[in-house]
Short mmCIF file of C-alpha atoms in Angstrom, two decimals:
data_model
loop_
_atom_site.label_atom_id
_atom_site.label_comp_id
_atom_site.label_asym_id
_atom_site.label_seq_id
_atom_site.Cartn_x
_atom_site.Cartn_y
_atom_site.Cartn_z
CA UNK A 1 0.00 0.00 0.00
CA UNK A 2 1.15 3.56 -1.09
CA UNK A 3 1.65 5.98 2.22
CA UNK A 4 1.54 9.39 1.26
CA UNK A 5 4.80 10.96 1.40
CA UNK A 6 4.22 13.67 4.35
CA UNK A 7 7.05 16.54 5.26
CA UNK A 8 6.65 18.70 8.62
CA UNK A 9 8.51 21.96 8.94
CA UNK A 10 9.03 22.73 13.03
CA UNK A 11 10.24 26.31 12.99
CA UNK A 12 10.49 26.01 16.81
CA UNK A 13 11.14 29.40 18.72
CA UNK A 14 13.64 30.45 15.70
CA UNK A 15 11.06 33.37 13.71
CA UNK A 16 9.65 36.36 14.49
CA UNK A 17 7.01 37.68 12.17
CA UNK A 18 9.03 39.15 9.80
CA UNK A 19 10.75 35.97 9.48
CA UNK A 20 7.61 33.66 9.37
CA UNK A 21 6.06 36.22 6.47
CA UNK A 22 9.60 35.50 4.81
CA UNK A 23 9.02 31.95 4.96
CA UNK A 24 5.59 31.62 4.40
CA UNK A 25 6.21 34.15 1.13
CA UNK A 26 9.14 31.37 -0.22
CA UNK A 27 6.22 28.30 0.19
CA UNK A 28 3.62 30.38 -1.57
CA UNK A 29 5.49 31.40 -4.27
CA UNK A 30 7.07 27.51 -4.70
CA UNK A 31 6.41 24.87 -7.25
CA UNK A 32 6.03 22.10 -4.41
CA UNK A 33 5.48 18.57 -4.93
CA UNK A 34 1.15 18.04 -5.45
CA UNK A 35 1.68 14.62 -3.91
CA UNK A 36 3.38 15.34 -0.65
CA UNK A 37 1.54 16.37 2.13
CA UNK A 38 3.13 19.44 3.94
CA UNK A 39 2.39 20.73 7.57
CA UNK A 40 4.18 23.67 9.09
CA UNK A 41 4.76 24.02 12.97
CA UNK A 42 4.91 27.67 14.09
CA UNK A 43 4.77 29.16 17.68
CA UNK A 44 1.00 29.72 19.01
CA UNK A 45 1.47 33.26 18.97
CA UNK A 46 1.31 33.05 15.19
CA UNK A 47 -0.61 30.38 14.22
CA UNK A 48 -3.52 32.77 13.15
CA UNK A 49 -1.12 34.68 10.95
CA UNK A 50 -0.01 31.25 9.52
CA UNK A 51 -3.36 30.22 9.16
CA UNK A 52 -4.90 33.12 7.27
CA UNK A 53 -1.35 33.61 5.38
CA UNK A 54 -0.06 30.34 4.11
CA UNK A 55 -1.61 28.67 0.94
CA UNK A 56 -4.43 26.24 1.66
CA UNK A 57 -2.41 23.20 0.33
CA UNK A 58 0.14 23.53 3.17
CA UNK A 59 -1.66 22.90 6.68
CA UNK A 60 -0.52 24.75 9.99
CA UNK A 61 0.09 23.17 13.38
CA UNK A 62 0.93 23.58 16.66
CA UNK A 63 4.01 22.73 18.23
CA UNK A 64 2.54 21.26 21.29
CA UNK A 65 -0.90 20.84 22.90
CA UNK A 66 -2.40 20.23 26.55
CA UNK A 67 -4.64 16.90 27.28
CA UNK A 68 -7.88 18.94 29.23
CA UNK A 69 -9.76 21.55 27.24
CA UNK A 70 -10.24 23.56 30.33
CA UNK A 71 -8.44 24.64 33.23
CA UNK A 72 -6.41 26.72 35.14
CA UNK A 73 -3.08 25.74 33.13
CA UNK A 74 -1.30 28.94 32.43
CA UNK A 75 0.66 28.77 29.08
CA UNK A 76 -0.85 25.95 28.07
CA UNK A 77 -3.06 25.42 24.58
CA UNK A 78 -6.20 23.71 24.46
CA UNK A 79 -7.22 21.14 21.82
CA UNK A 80 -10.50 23.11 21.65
CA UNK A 81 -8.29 26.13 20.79
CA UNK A 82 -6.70 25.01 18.35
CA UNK A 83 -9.90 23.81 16.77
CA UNK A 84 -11.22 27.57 17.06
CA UNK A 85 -8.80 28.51 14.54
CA UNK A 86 -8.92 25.37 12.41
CA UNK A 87 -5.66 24.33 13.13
CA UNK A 88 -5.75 20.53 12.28
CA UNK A 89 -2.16 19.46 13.59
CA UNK A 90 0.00 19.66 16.76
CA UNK A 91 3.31 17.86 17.30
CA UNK A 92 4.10 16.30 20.59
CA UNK A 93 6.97 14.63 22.57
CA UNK A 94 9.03 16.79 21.18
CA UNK A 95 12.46 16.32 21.90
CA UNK A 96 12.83 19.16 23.25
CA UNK A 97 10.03 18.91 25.04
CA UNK A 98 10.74 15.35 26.76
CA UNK A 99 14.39 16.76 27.45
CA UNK A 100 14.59 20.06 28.19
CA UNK A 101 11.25 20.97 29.91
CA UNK A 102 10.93 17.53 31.09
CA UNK A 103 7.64 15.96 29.79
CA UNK A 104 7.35 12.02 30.35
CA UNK A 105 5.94 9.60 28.23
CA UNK A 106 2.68 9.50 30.29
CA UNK A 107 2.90 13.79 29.94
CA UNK A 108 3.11 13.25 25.95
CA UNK A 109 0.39 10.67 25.90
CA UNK A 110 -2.16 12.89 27.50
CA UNK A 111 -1.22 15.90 25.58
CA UNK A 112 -2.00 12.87 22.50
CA UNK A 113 -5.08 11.78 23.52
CA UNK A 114 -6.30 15.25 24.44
CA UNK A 115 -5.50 16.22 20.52
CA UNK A 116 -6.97 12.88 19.28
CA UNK A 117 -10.26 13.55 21.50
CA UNK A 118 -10.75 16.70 19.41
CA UNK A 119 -10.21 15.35 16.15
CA UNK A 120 -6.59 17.46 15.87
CA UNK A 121 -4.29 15.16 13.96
CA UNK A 122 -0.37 14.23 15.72
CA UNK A 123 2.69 14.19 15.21
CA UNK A 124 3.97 11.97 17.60
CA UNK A 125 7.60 12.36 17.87
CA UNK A 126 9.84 9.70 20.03
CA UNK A 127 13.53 8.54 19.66
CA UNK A 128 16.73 7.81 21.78
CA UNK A 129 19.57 9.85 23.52
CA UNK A 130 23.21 8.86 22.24
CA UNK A 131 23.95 7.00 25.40
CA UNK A 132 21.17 4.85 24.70
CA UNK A 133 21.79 4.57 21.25
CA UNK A 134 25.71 3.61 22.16
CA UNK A 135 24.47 1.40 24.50
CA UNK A 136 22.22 -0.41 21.52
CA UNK A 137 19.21 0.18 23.57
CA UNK A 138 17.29 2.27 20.57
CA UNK A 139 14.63 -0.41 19.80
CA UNK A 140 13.60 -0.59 23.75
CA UNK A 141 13.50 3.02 24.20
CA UNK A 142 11.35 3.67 20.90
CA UNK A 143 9.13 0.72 21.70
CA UNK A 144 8.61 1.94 25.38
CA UNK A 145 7.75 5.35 24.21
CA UNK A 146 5.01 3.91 21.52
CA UNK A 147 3.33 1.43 24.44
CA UNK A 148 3.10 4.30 26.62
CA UNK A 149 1.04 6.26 23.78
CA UNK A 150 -0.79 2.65 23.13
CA UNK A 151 -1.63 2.48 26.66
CA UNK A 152 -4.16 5.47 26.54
CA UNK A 153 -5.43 5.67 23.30
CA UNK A 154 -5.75 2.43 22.28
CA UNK A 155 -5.42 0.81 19.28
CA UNK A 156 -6.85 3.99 16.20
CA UNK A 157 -3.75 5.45 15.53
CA UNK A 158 -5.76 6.92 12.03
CA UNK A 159 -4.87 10.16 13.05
CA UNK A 160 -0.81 10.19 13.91
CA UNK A 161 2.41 10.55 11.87
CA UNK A 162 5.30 9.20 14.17
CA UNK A 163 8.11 10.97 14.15
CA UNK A 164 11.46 9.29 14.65
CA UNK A 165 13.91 11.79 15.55
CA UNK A 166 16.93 10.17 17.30
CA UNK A 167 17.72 12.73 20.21
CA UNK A 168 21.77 12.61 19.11
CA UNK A 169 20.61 14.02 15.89
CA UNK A 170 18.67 16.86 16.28
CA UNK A 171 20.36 20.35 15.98
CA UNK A 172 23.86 19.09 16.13
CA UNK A 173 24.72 18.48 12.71
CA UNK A 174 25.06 14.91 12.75
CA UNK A 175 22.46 12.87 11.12
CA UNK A 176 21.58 8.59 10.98
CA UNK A 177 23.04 7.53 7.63
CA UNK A 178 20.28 6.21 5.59
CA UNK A 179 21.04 2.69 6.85
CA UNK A 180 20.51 3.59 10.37
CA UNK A 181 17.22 5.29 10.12
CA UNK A 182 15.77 2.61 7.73
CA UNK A 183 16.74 0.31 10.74
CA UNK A 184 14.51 2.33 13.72
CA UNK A 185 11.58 3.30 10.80
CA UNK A 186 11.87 -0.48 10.43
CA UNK A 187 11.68 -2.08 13.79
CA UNK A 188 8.76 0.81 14.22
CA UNK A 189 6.49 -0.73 11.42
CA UNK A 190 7.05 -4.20 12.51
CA UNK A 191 5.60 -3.19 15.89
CA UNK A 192 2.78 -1.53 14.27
CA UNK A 193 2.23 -4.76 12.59
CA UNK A 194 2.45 -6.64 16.07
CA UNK A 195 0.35 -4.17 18.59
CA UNK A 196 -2.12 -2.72 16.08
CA UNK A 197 -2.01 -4.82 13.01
CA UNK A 198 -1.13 -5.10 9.28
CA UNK A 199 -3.10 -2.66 7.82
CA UNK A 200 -1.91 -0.20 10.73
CA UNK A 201 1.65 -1.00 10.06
CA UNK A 202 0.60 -0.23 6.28
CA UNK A 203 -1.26 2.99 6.11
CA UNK A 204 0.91 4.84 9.21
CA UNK A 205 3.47 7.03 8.36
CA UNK A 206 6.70 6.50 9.71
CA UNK A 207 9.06 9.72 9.22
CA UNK A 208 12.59 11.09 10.06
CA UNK A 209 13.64 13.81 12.16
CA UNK A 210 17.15 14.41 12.83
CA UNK A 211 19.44 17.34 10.96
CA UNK A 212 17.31 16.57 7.95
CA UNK A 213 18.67 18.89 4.91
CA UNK A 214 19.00 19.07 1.20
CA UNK A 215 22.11 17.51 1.49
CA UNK A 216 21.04 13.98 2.79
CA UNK A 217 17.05 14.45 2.22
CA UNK A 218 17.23 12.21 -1.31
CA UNK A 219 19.06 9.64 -0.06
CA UNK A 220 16.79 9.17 3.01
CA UNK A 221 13.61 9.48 0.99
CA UNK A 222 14.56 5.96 -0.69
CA UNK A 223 14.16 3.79 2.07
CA UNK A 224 11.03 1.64 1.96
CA UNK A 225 9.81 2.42 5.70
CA UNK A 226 10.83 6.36 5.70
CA UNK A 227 8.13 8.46 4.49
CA UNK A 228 9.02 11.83 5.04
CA UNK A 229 10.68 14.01 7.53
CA UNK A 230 9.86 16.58 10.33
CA UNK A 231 12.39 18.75 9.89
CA UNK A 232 13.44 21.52 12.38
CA UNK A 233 16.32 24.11 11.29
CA UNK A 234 16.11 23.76 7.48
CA UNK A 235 12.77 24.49 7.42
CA UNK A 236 12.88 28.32 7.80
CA UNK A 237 15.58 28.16 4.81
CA UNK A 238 14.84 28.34 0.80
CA UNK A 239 16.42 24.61 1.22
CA UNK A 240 12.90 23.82 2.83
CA UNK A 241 11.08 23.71 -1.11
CA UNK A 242 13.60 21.48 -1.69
CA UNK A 243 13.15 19.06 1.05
CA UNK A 244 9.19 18.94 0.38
CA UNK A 245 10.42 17.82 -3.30
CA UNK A 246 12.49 15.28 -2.00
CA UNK A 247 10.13 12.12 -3.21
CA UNK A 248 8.94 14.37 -6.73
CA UNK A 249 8.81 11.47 -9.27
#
C-alpha cells in the first residue's frame, strides 16, 4: 500500500514575524510537490497569521498541545483552541520537550489523547539519547515510548504521523546515515504490525527527524519504511522547497 509521502517543517522558537512572512512568502510562491503532504509548525502566537497567510495546500500546526480543554493551566493550549482557529495538527513529545522541559511519556500521551479527542491530527515524535543509542538500547527506548502512547489511546492510531527523531541528531549536525534510520523506521512498522495490526503498520506514516537537509534528504527518501521528515532548522531556509520535493517522481 502507497503511504503518502508527508514533510513537517518545526520552525520552533527560531522566527519572528518578519521571518515567518519571509518563509511563508518562499512556500507560496514555490512549485512544491502536489503529492506530498506538507504541515508547518509555528509558535502559538502566530498560528492565526499562519493560518490566514499560508496557501491552503500547506496545513498549519501547533508545536505542542495540553490533554484537558479547560483549566487553570497557564501557558498551556487547548485542543478546543486550536480547533477555534482550524488548526488541524499539533506535534508532541518533542524532543525538546521530553528533554529540556521535562515531559514524560505519560505527559506526551495525554497531551496525544487530548488532541486525538478533538479530532486534531499528531505528530507523535519519540527517539533515543546517544547513550542509549551507544548502548544499543534504541529499539527498547522507541518501543517503550510507543506502548506508553498505546496504553491510553488504544489501538486507532488513524490520526498520527510518528516521528522518529533520534535525540543525538537533532540540531547538532550529525544525522543517521540512511542505513541507520531505515533500521529504527523499520523495527517501528514491525511493531505496528504486532500491537495494532497489518493494515496499521501499512497505512501509518513512519518519518525522520534528525538534521534533515537538502544535502542527505534524497538519499533518506529511498528507504522503503521512511516516508518523510519533520524537519526543524532547514525548514525556515529556501532549502525547505527542496526538502518537500524530496520524493517528486
Amino acid at each position: 500500500m502507497t503511504r503518502t509521502f508527508f514533510v513537517g517543517g518545526n520552525t520552533k522558537m527560531q522566527v519572528t514575524l518578519k521571518n515567518l512572512n519571509e518563509v511563508i512568502e518562499t512556500l507560496n510562491k514555490a512549485d512544491l510537490d502536489k503529492n506530498t503532504e506538507k504541515v508547518l509548525a509555528v509558535p502559538a502566537i502566530y498560528l492565526s497569521e499562519a493560518k490566514n497567510r499560508l496557501n491552503p495546500d500547506i496545513a498549519v500546526s501547533a508545536q505542542n498541545v495540553y490533554g484537558k480543554n479547560t483549566g487553570a493551566f497557564t501557558g498551556e493550549i487547548a485542543p478546543t483552541q486550536l480547533k477555534d482557529f482550524d488548526v488541524k495538527w499539533t506535534l508532541t513529545g518533542h524532543s525538546e520537550r521530553r528533554h529540556i522541559f521535562k515531559e514524560n511519556d505519560d505527559d506526551v500521551a495525554h497531551r496525544t489523547q487530548g488532541a486525538l479527542n478533538e479530532g486534531v491530527n499528531v505528530i507523535f515524535c519519540i527517539g533515543e539519547k546517544l547513550d542509549e543509542r551507544e548502548s544499543g538500547k534504541t529499539k527498547e527506548v522507541v518501543e517503550h515510548q510507543l506502548n506508553s502512547l498505546k496504553k491510553d489511546i488504544g489501538n486507532d492510531w488513524s490520526k498520527i504521523v510518528i516521528a522518529y527523531e533520534p535525540v543525538w541528531a537533532i540540531g547538532t549536525g550529525k544525522v543517521a546515515t540512511p542505513e541507520i534510520a531505515q533500521e529504527a523506521h523499520a523495527d517501528i512498522r514491525q511493531w505496528l504490525k504486532s500491537n495494532l495490526g497489518q493494515d496499521a503498520a501499512d497505512t501509518i506514516r513512519v518519518i525522520y527527524g534528525g538534521s534533515v537537509s537538502h544535502t542527505n534528504c534524497g538519499d533518506l527518501s529511498k528507504q522503503p519504511d521512511i516516508d518523510g521528515f519533520l524537519v526543524g532548522g532547514a525548514s525556515i531556509k529556501p532549502e525547505f522547497v527542496q526538502i518537500i520535493n524530496s520524493n517528486r517522481k
